[in-house]
mmCIF file of C-alpha atoms in Angstrom:
data_model
loop_
_atom_site.group_PDB
_atom_site.id
_atom_site.type_symbol
_atom_site.label_atom_id
_atom_site.label_comp_id
_atom_site.label_asym_id
_atom_site.label_seq_id
_atom_site.Cartn_x
_atom_site.Cartn_y
_atom_site.Cartn_z
ATOM 1 C CA UNK A 1 85.772 79.111 121.067
ATOM 2 C CA UNK A 2 88.488 81.361 122.408
ATOM 3 C CA UNK A 3 87.613 85.006 122.863
ATOM 4 C CA UNK A 4 90.786 85.715 120.879
ATOM 5 C CA UNK A 5 90.581 83.598 117.713
ATOM 6 C CA UNK A 6 93.711 82.903 115.693
ATOM 7 C CA UNK A 7 93.651 85.158 112.633
ATOM 8 C CA UNK A 8 96.136 84.421 109.846
ATOM 9 C CA UNK A 9 92.924 96.868 102.726
ATOM 10 C CA UNK A 10 89.378 99.342 99.279
ATOM 11 C CA UNK A 11 89.558 100.039 99.725
ATOM 12 C CA UNK A 12 91.987 99.819 101.670
ATOM 13 C CA UNK A 13 95.350 99.224 102.643
ATOM 14 C CA UNK A 14 97.872 101.903 101.826
ATOM 15 C CA UNK A 15 101.345 100.376 101.928
ATOM 16 C CA UNK A 16 104.481 102.472 101.986
ATOM 17 C CA UNK A 17 104.673 102.524 98.172
ATOM 18 C CA UNK A 18 101.512 104.623 98.081
ATOM 19 C CA UNK A 19 101.781 106.751 101.219
ATOM 20 C CA UNK A 20 103.202 109.739 99.355
ATOM 21 C CA UNK A 21 99.829 110.173 97.647
ATOM 22 C CA UNK A 22 97.927 110.923 100.826
ATOM 23 C CA UNK A 23 98.206 113.210 103.806
ATOM 24 C CA UNK A 24 98.240 111.050 106.907
ATOM 25 C CA UNK A 25 98.961 111.935 110.493
ATOM 26 C CA UNK A 26 102.103 110.250 111.746
ATOM 27 C CA UNK A 27 103.684 107.091 110.425
ATOM 28 C CA UNK A 28 101.762 104.469 112.370
ATOM 29 C CA UNK A 29 98.265 103.156 111.663
ATOM 30 C CA UNK A 30 95.430 102.543 114.153
ATOM 31 C CA UNK A 31 96.716 99.026 114.904
ATOM 32 C CA UNK A 32 100.194 100.228 115.885
ATOM 33 C CA UNK A 33 99.482 100.255 119.633
ATOM 34 C CA UNK A 34 98.388 96.615 119.756
ATOM 35 C CA UNK A 35 100.834 94.006 121.048
ATOM 36 C CA UNK A 36 100.341 91.754 118.037
ATOM 37 C CA UNK A 37 97.402 89.768 119.396
ATOM 38 C CA UNK A 38 93.841 90.425 118.152
ATOM 39 C CA UNK A 39 91.855 93.008 120.132
ATOM 40 C CA UNK A 40 88.764 91.866 122.073
ATOM 41 C CA UNK A 41 85.737 91.235 119.862
ATOM 42 C CA UNK A 42 81.991 91.027 120.627
ATOM 43 C CA UNK A 43 80.065 87.768 120.633
ATOM 44 C CA UNK A 44 78.254 88.394 117.336
ATOM 45 C CA UNK A 45 81.579 88.801 115.506
ATOM 46 C CA UNK A 46 83.089 85.653 117.036
ATOM 47 C CA UNK A 47 79.924 83.735 116.210
ATOM 48 C CA UNK A 48 80.168 84.835 112.576
ATOM 49 C CA UNK A 49 83.810 83.758 112.349
ATOM 50 C CA UNK A 50 82.910 80.338 113.779
ATOM 51 C CA UNK A 51 81.049 79.677 110.524
ATOM 52 C CA UNK A 52 84.007 78.497 108.459
ATOM 53 C CA UNK A 53 83.352 78.756 104.711
ATOM 54 C CA UNK A 54 84.366 76.464 101.907
ATOM 55 C CA UNK A 55 87.386 77.716 99.963
ATOM 56 C CA UNK A 56 87.479 77.230 96.198
ATOM 57 C CA UNK A 57 89.124 78.419 92.999
ATOM 58 C CA UNK A 58 87.875 78.889 89.453
ATOM 59 C CA UNK A 59 90.078 79.693 86.452
ATOM 60 C CA UNK A 60 89.273 82.807 84.426
ATOM 61 C CA UNK A 61 91.411 83.861 81.469
ATOM 62 C CA UNK A 62 94.407 81.954 82.789
ATOM 63 C CA UNK A 63 94.224 83.125 86.414
ATOM 64 C CA UNK A 64 92.960 81.193 89.426
ATOM 65 C CA UNK A 65 90.254 83.207 91.170
ATOM 66 C CA UNK A 66 89.676 82.431 94.834
ATOM 67 C CA UNK A 67 86.352 82.599 96.635
ATOM 68 C CA UNK A 68 84.813 81.542 99.945
ATOM 69 C CA UNK A 69 81.299 80.081 100.146
ATOM 70 C CA UNK A 70 78.713 79.711 102.927
ATOM 71 C CA UNK A 71 75.249 78.185 103.074
ATOM 72 C CA UNK A 72 73.096 75.825 101.033
ATOM 73 C CA UNK A 73 73.813 75.694 97.291
ATOM 74 C CA UNK A 74 70.121 75.087 96.661
ATOM 75 C CA UNK A 75 69.228 78.556 97.932
ATOM 76 C CA UNK A 76 69.352 81.740 95.824
ATOM 77 C CA UNK A 77 72.848 83.006 95.092
ATOM 78 C CA UNK A 78 74.435 86.081 96.640
ATOM 79 C CA UNK A 79 77.936 87.179 95.574
ATOM 80 C CA UNK A 80 79.884 89.659 97.743
ATOM 81 C CA UNK A 81 82.663 91.694 96.114
ATOM 82 C CA UNK A 82 85.367 93.753 97.858
ATOM 83 C CA UNK A 83 86.930 97.102 97.005
ATOM 84 C CA UNK A 84 90.323 98.285 95.786
ATOM 85 C CA UNK A 85 93.319 96.307 97.094
ATOM 86 C CA UNK A 86 91.012 94.457 99.494
ATOM 87 C CA UNK A 87 89.860 90.821 99.558
ATOM 88 C CA UNK A 88 87.084 88.379 100.338
ATOM 89 C CA UNK A 89 87.772 88.404 104.089
ATOM 90 C CA UNK A 90 86.195 91.859 104.340
ATOM 91 C CA UNK A 91 82.912 89.894 104.199
ATOM 92 C CA UNK A 92 83.778 87.057 106.634
ATOM 93 C CA UNK A 93 81.684 88.547 109.450
ATOM 94 C CA UNK A 94 78.843 89.661 107.119
ATOM 95 C CA UNK A 95 78.312 86.564 104.961
ATOM 96 C CA UNK A 96 77.281 84.110 107.729
ATOM 97 C CA UNK A 97 74.342 86.346 108.681
ATOM 98 C CA UNK A 98 73.095 86.210 105.080
ATOM 99 C CA UNK A 99 73.770 82.495 104.556
ATOM 100 C CA UNK A 100 70.589 81.451 106.371
ATOM 101 C CA UNK A 101 68.614 82.458 103.286
ATOM 102 C CA UNK A 102 71.241 82.485 100.529
ATOM 103 C CA UNK A 103 74.052 80.559 98.900
ATOM 104 C CA UNK A 104 76.689 83.196 99.686
ATOM 105 C CA UNK A 105 80.112 83.599 98.105
ATOM 106 C CA UNK A 106 82.777 86.257 98.651
ATOM 107 C CA UNK A 107 85.468 86.494 95.988
ATOM 108 C CA UNK A 108 88.978 87.843 95.502
ATOM 109 C CA UNK A 109 89.294 89.774 92.249
ATOM 110 C CA UNK A 110 92.464 88.948 90.316
ATOM 111 C CA UNK A 111 95.550 90.708 91.623
ATOM 112 C CA UNK A 112 94.036 90.872 95.104
ATOM 113 C CA UNK A 113 93.560 88.585 98.079
ATOM 114 C CA UNK A 114 94.381 84.959 97.326
ATOM 115 C CA UNK A 115 93.660 85.161 93.591
ATOM 116 C CA UNK A 116 96.424 85.099 90.993
ATOM 117 C CA UNK A 117 98.107 88.239 89.714
ATOM 118 C CA UNK A 118 97.868 89.025 85.977
ATOM 119 C CA UNK A 119 101.344 89.934 84.626
ATOM 120 C CA UNK A 120 99.821 91.167 81.348
ATOM 121 C CA UNK A 121 97.582 93.692 83.116
ATOM 122 C CA UNK A 122 94.010 94.157 84.325
ATOM 123 C CA UNK A 123 90.735 95.262 82.733
ATOM 124 C CA UNK A 124 87.215 95.902 83.980
ATOM 125 C CA UNK A 125 85.744 93.431 81.478
ATOM 126 C CA UNK A 126 87.963 90.681 82.900
ATOM 127 C CA UNK A 127 86.908 91.505 86.457
ATOM 128 C CA UNK A 128 83.276 91.265 85.301
ATOM 129 C CA UNK A 129 83.925 87.825 83.804
ATOM 130 C CA UNK A 130 85.476 86.786 87.100
ATOM 131 C CA UNK A 131 82.287 87.716 88.947
ATOM 132 C CA UNK A 132 80.130 85.632 86.611
ATOM 133 C CA UNK A 133 82.578 82.724 86.731
ATOM 134 C CA UNK A 134 82.427 82.624 90.537
ATOM 135 C CA UNK A 135 78.616 82.687 90.404
ATOM 136 C CA UNK A 136 78.707 79.766 87.962
ATOM 137 C CA UNK A 137 81.250 77.755 89.953
ATOM 138 C CA UNK A 138 79.340 78.308 93.216
ATOM 139 C CA UNK A 139 76.161 76.911 91.639
ATOM 140 C CA UNK A 140 74.243 80.182 91.559
ATOM 141 C CA UNK A 141 72.783 79.669 88.090
ATOM 142 C CA UNK A 142 71.463 76.155 88.737
ATOM 143 C CA UNK A 143 68.212 77.022 90.521
ATOM 144 C CA UNK A 144 65.234 79.000 89.236
ATOM 145 C CA UNK A 145 66.273 82.267 90.912
ATOM 146 C CA UNK A 146 69.259 84.171 89.486
ATOM 147 C CA UNK A 147 71.888 85.589 91.847
ATOM 148 C CA UNK A 148 72.335 89.055 93.312
ATOM 149 C CA UNK A 149 75.748 90.751 93.483
ATOM 150 C CA UNK A 150 76.592 93.083 96.385
ATOM 151 C CA UNK A 151 79.784 95.075 95.830
ATOM 152 C CA UNK A 152 81.714 97.718 97.751
ATOM 153 C CA UNK A 153 83.584 100.732 96.351
ATOM 154 C CA UNK A 154 85.815 99.692 93.417
ATOM 155 C CA UNK A 155 83.962 96.379 93.311
ATOM 156 C CA UNK A 156 80.797 98.388 92.735
ATOM 157 C CA UNK A 157 82.239 99.881 89.542
ATOM 158 C CA UNK A 158 83.075 96.383 88.319
ATOM 159 C CA UNK A 159 79.557 95.254 89.182
ATOM 160 C CA UNK A 160 77.946 98.124 87.276
ATOM 161 C CA UNK A 161 79.684 96.782 84.188
ATOM 162 C CA UNK A 162 78.659 93.229 85.079
ATOM 163 C CA UNK A 163 75.078 94.447 85.346
ATOM 164 C CA UNK A 164 75.329 95.944 81.867
ATOM 165 C CA UNK A 165 76.994 92.957 80.203
ATOM 166 C CA UNK A 166 75.330 90.118 82.118
ATOM 167 C CA UNK A 167 72.335 91.730 83.807
ATOM 168 C CA UNK A 168 69.947 89.407 81.991
ATOM 169 C CA UNK A 169 71.447 86.605 84.106
ATOM 170 C CA UNK A 170 71.153 88.458 87.439
ATOM 171 C CA UNK A 171 68.301 89.219 89.839
ATOM 172 C CA UNK A 172 69.930 92.495 90.805
ATOM 173 C CA UNK A 173 73.014 94.332 92.016
ATOM 174 C CA UNK A 174 73.646 96.366 95.169
ATOM 175 C CA UNK A 175 76.314 99.055 94.904
ATOM 176 C CA UNK A 176 77.812 100.037 98.295
ATOM 177 C CA UNK A 177 79.450 103.484 98.429
ATOM 178 C CA UNK A 178 80.710 103.455 94.831
ATOM 179 C CA UNK A 179 80.323 107.090 93.772
ATOM 180 C CA UNK A 180 79.368 107.946 90.202
ATOM 181 C CA UNK A 181 80.431 111.569 90.036
ATOM 182 C CA UNK A 182 78.995 114.333 87.833
ATOM 183 C CA UNK A 183 81.299 115.829 85.164
ATOM 184 C CA UNK A 184 82.387 118.672 87.459
ATOM 185 C CA UNK A 185 83.661 116.181 90.070
ATOM 186 C CA UNK A 186 86.007 113.801 88.237
ATOM 187 C CA UNK A 187 87.141 110.602 89.890
ATOM 188 C CA UNK A 188 88.861 107.311 89.124
ATOM 189 C CA UNK A 189 92.070 105.566 90.129
ATOM 190 C CA UNK A 190 95.332 107.485 89.714
ATOM 191 C CA UNK A 191 98.107 106.238 87.465
ATOM 192 C CA UNK A 192 100.323 105.122 90.310
ATOM 193 C CA UNK A 193 103.995 104.362 90.126
ATOM 194 C CA UNK A 194 104.394 100.626 90.625
ATOM 195 C CA UNK A 195 107.040 99.813 93.194
ATOM 196 C CA UNK A 196 107.572 96.511 94.995
ATOM 197 C CA UNK A 197 105.856 96.336 98.356
ATOM 198 C CA UNK A 198 107.944 96.785 101.475
ATOM 199 C CA UNK A 199 108.684 93.660 103.478
ATOM 200 C CA UNK A 200 108.225 93.994 107.238
ATOM 201 C CA UNK A 201 110.250 91.819 109.631
ATOM 202 C CA UNK A 202 107.296 90.947 111.894
ATOM 203 C CA UNK A 203 103.537 90.690 111.652
ATOM 204 C CA UNK A 204 103.172 93.459 114.248
ATOM 205 C CA UNK A 205 105.342 95.794 112.186
ATOM 206 C CA UNK A 206 103.250 95.111 109.107
ATOM 207 C CA UNK A 207 99.945 95.615 110.931
ATOM 208 C CA UNK A 208 101.219 98.963 112.210
ATOM 209 C CA UNK A 209 101.477 100.156 108.591
ATOM 210 C CA UNK A 210 97.921 99.192 107.655
ATOM 211 C CA UNK A 211 95.824 102.126 106.450
ATOM 212 C CA UNK A 212 92.335 102.722 105.127
ATOM 213 C CA UNK A 213 91.922 104.621 101.892
ATOM 214 C CA UNK A 214 90.391 107.133 101.918
ATOM 215 C CA UNK A 215 91.789 107.811 105.409
ATOM 216 C CA UNK A 216 89.190 107.516 108.140
ATOM 217 C CA UNK A 217 88.857 106.552 111.763
ATOM 218 C CA UNK A 218 87.454 103.153 112.705
ATOM 219 C CA UNK A 219 86.182 102.348 116.173
ATOM 220 C CA UNK A 220 85.879 98.609 115.494
ATOM 221 C CA UNK A 221 89.544 97.677 115.838
ATOM 222 C CA UNK A 222 88.700 93.970 116.026
ATOM 223 C CA UNK A 223 87.332 94.167 112.447
ATOM 224 C CA UNK A 224 90.213 96.326 111.259
ATOM 225 C CA UNK A 225 92.650 93.816 112.736
ATOM 226 C CA UNK A 226 90.873 90.925 110.978
ATOM 227 C CA UNK A 227 90.993 92.476 107.505
ATOM 228 C CA UNK A 228 94.541 93.759 108.027
ATOM 229 C CA UNK A 229 95.867 90.296 108.917
ATOM 230 C CA UNK A 230 94.248 88.867 105.799
ATOM 231 C CA UNK A 231 95.755 91.655 103.686
ATOM 232 C CA UNK A 232 99.232 90.257 104.376
ATOM 233 C CA UNK A 233 101.182 87.216 103.288
ATOM 234 C CA UNK A 234 104.287 85.693 104.830
ATOM 235 C CA UNK A 235 107.426 85.560 102.701
ATOM 236 C CA UNK A 236 110.937 84.307 103.424
ATOM 237 C CA UNK A 237 112.081 87.521 105.131
ATOM 238 C CA UNK A 238 108.861 88.726 106.773
ATOM 239 C CA UNK A 239 105.408 89.940 105.777
ATOM 240 C CA UNK A 240 104.163 91.932 102.805
ATOM 241 C CA UNK A 241 100.878 92.963 101.127
ATOM 242 C CA UNK A 242 98.956 90.493 99.002
ATOM 243 C CA UNK A 243 97.720 92.780 96.246
ATOM 244 C CA UNK A 244 99.603 93.388 93.011
ATOM 245 C CA UNK A 245 101.154 96.907 93.094
ATOM 246 C CA UNK A 246 100.908 97.049 89.285
ATOM 247 C CA UNK A 247 97.102 96.834 89.155
ATOM 248 C CA UNK A 248 96.480 100.542 88.662
ATOM 249 C CA UNK A 249 99.080 101.299 86.009
ATOM 250 C CA UNK A 250 97.351 102.625 82.897
ATOM 251 C CA UNK A 251 94.040 101.365 84.293
ATOM 252 C CA UNK A 252 90.691 102.882 83.317
ATOM 253 C CA UNK A 253 87.362 102.420 85.069
ATOM 254 C CA UNK A 254 85.506 103.867 82.074
ATOM 255 C CA UNK A 255 82.351 105.966 81.906
ATOM 256 C CA UNK A 256 80.709 105.046 85.196
ATOM 257 C CA UNK A 257 77.611 107.158 84.582
ATOM 258 C CA UNK A 258 76.921 105.374 81.317
ATOM 259 C CA UNK A 259 77.555 102.007 82.924
ATOM 260 C CA UNK A 260 75.182 102.798 85.758
ATOM 261 C CA UNK A 261 72.439 103.737 83.281
ATOM 262 C CA UNK A 262 73.143 100.639 81.182
ATOM 263 C CA UNK A 263 72.552 98.149 84.024
ATOM 264 C CA UNK A 264 70.135 95.487 82.785
ATOM 265 C CA UNK A 265 68.812 94.270 86.115
ATOM 266 C CA UNK A 266 67.483 95.634 89.373
ATOM 267 C CA UNK A 267 69.851 97.928 91.192
ATOM 268 C CA UNK A 268 70.065 99.536 94.631
ATOM 269 C CA UNK A 269 72.545 102.091 95.918
ATOM 270 C CA UNK A 270 73.863 102.068 99.488
ATOM 271 C CA UNK A 271 75.921 104.920 100.895
ATOM 272 C CA UNK A 272 77.527 105.659 104.239
ATOM 273 C CA UNK A 273 75.959 108.662 105.957
ATOM 274 C CA UNK A 274 79.403 110.117 106.714
ATOM 275 C CA UNK A 275 81.182 108.974 103.546
ATOM 276 C CA UNK A 276 83.507 111.609 102.067
ATOM 277 C CA UNK A 277 83.400 109.852 98.703
ATOM 278 C CA UNK A 278 79.631 109.626 98.452
ATOM 279 C CA UNK A 279 77.901 112.564 100.166
ATOM 280 C CA UNK A 280 74.121 113.011 99.781
ATOM 281 C CA UNK A 281 74.412 115.028 96.564
ATOM 282 C CA UNK A 282 76.234 112.156 94.848
ATOM 283 C CA UNK A 283 73.527 109.751 95.947
ATOM 284 C CA UNK A 284 70.949 112.141 94.495
ATOM 285 C CA UNK A 285 72.915 112.390 91.231
ATOM 286 C CA UNK A 286 72.968 108.582 90.913
ATOM 287 C CA UNK A 287 69.265 108.431 91.814
ATOM 288 C CA UNK A 288 68.548 110.775 88.901
ATOM 289 C CA UNK A 289 70.760 108.795 86.520
ATOM 290 C CA UNK A 290 68.588 105.774 87.308
ATOM 291 C CA UNK A 291 65.388 107.661 86.508
ATOM 292 C CA UNK A 292 64.553 108.067 90.182
ATOM 293 C CA UNK A 293 63.385 104.436 90.118
ATOM 294 C CA UNK A 294 65.990 102.681 92.266
ATOM 295 C CA UNK A 295 66.437 102.972 96.040
ATOM 296 C CA UNK A 296 69.304 104.933 97.561
ATOM 297 C CA UNK A 297 69.779 103.618 101.109
ATOM 298 C CA UNK A 298 71.791 105.528 103.706
ATOM 299 C CA UNK A 299 73.573 103.514 106.412
ATOM 300 C CA UNK A 300 73.597 105.713 109.562
ATOM 301 C CA UNK A 301 76.954 106.684 111.093
ATOM 302 C CA UNK A 302 78.911 104.791 108.421
ATOM 303 C CA UNK A 303 81.845 106.246 106.530
ATOM 304 C CA UNK A 304 83.098 104.906 103.208
ATOM 305 C CA UNK A 305 84.044 101.507 104.659
ATOM 306 C CA UNK A 306 80.477 100.692 105.572
ATOM 307 C CA UNK A 307 81.102 97.079 106.607
ATOM 308 C CA UNK A 308 83.829 98.190 109.034
ATOM 309 C CA UNK A 309 81.849 101.041 110.578
ATOM 310 C CA UNK A 310 78.302 99.638 110.804
ATOM 311 C CA UNK A 311 78.337 95.924 109.940
ATOM 312 C CA UNK A 312 75.075 95.016 111.690
ATOM 313 C CA UNK A 313 73.217 97.935 110.125
ATOM 314 C CA UNK A 314 74.524 96.846 106.717
ATOM 315 C CA UNK A 315 73.332 93.274 107.331
ATOM 316 C CA UNK A 316 69.881 94.505 108.361
ATOM 317 C CA UNK A 317 69.604 96.786 105.331
ATOM 318 C CA UNK A 318 70.635 94.004 102.948
ATOM 319 C CA UNK A 319 68.177 91.573 104.512
ATOM 320 C CA UNK A 320 65.347 94.075 104.161
ATOM 321 C CA UNK A 321 66.169 94.982 100.574
ATOM 322 C CA UNK A 322 66.619 91.384 99.404
ATOM 323 C CA UNK A 323 63.391 90.324 101.108
ATOM 324 C CA UNK A 324 61.539 93.126 99.326
ATOM 325 C CA UNK A 325 63.070 92.156 95.965
ATOM 326 C CA UNK A 326 61.818 88.589 96.461
ATOM 327 C CA UNK A 327 58.230 89.781 96.892
ATOM 328 C CA UNK A 328 57.898 92.781 94.577
ATOM 329 C CA UNK A 329 58.019 93.682 90.899
ATOM 330 C CA UNK A 330 60.687 96.035 89.521
ATOM 331 C CA UNK A 331 59.453 99.482 88.527
ATOM 332 C CA UNK A 332 62.622 100.684 86.797
ATOM 333 C CA UNK A 333 62.679 100.135 83.061
ATOM 334 C CA UNK A 334 65.377 97.623 82.205
#
C-alpha cells in the first residue's frame, strides 16, 4: 500500500453559507496549507483504511440510506452513527478495529453523506427509523444477540430517541459527546437560513474551506483530510458539500433530557476531556438523569470530535465497555 492512499464535516463542516454564525480566525481552514495531496499518516491508520468495507443502501420512507459494513455478519451487531453534517467515513479508521468481534456498520443519515436528501424535510423519528433499518439490512437482528449503537454528537440525540422507541430490540447505546443540558443551559440546532452551498473550482480550494463545528484545533491532519475529502462531491463546475443545507430549517431535537431518561436499553456516556460542549458538569448532570446507574467515560485529551482527537483511546474504551456488557448484568432499571 502507498503511504499516501488515494482519498476521494458534526459535526462538522462549516461551509461558507454558515460561516457568519461563528467567530473564526481568518478565512482558511487547517487544511489550507496542504498542496492538495493527503498528509502523511501513521501505519495504524493506513492499516485500517486497507480494510475496505461493503457499501450498501436500504430504503427508508422513500429515501435511499447508505451504509458501509465490515466484519462477519454472524457476529453481534454494532452500528456507528455520525454527527451533524458529517457522514459514515468519520468511522472508516475506527470500524476495522472493532470488526474483529462485531458485525460493524457505519451509516449516513438522510440528507448527509451519500444518502438521499429529503425535499419534504427531516424529523428525529425518521432518523431513528433509519438507524433500525440499517441494523435490519446489515443482519444485526438475525443472531441471538441484539445490536449496540454508538453515536457521536447529533447522532447521539437521534440514538437517544432510538433507544426510547426501539430499545427493546437493542443491547445498548453509547452516546459520544452529545450534551443533554440542564434548563439553564439551553441548546439545540439554530434555525439556519438555507442557502445553496458554494461551488469551489478545485478540490484544494474546497478543502481549504473545511471547518470543524464547534471550532477546535486538530493535530491529526491526516484524519481531518480524510473526512474533509469525503464531505465533498464533484459537480460539473467544481466541488461542493454533500449535506443538504435545508436540514436544519424548522428542525427540533425535542426534549433531550426526557429522551435520555426514556431509553429502554443499556446506555453509556462518553465525553471528551476538553470538550467545550460537554464539560464535566454536563456529564454529571446526565449521570444524575440516568439515576447514577450508567457509566460516564472520559476520553483523555479529546475535544468534542473525539474520534479525530483520540481515535485509539476511543477504540480502547469501546472495546472495554462492550466486553464488560457481554459479561455483566445491567443495574439500571429499564
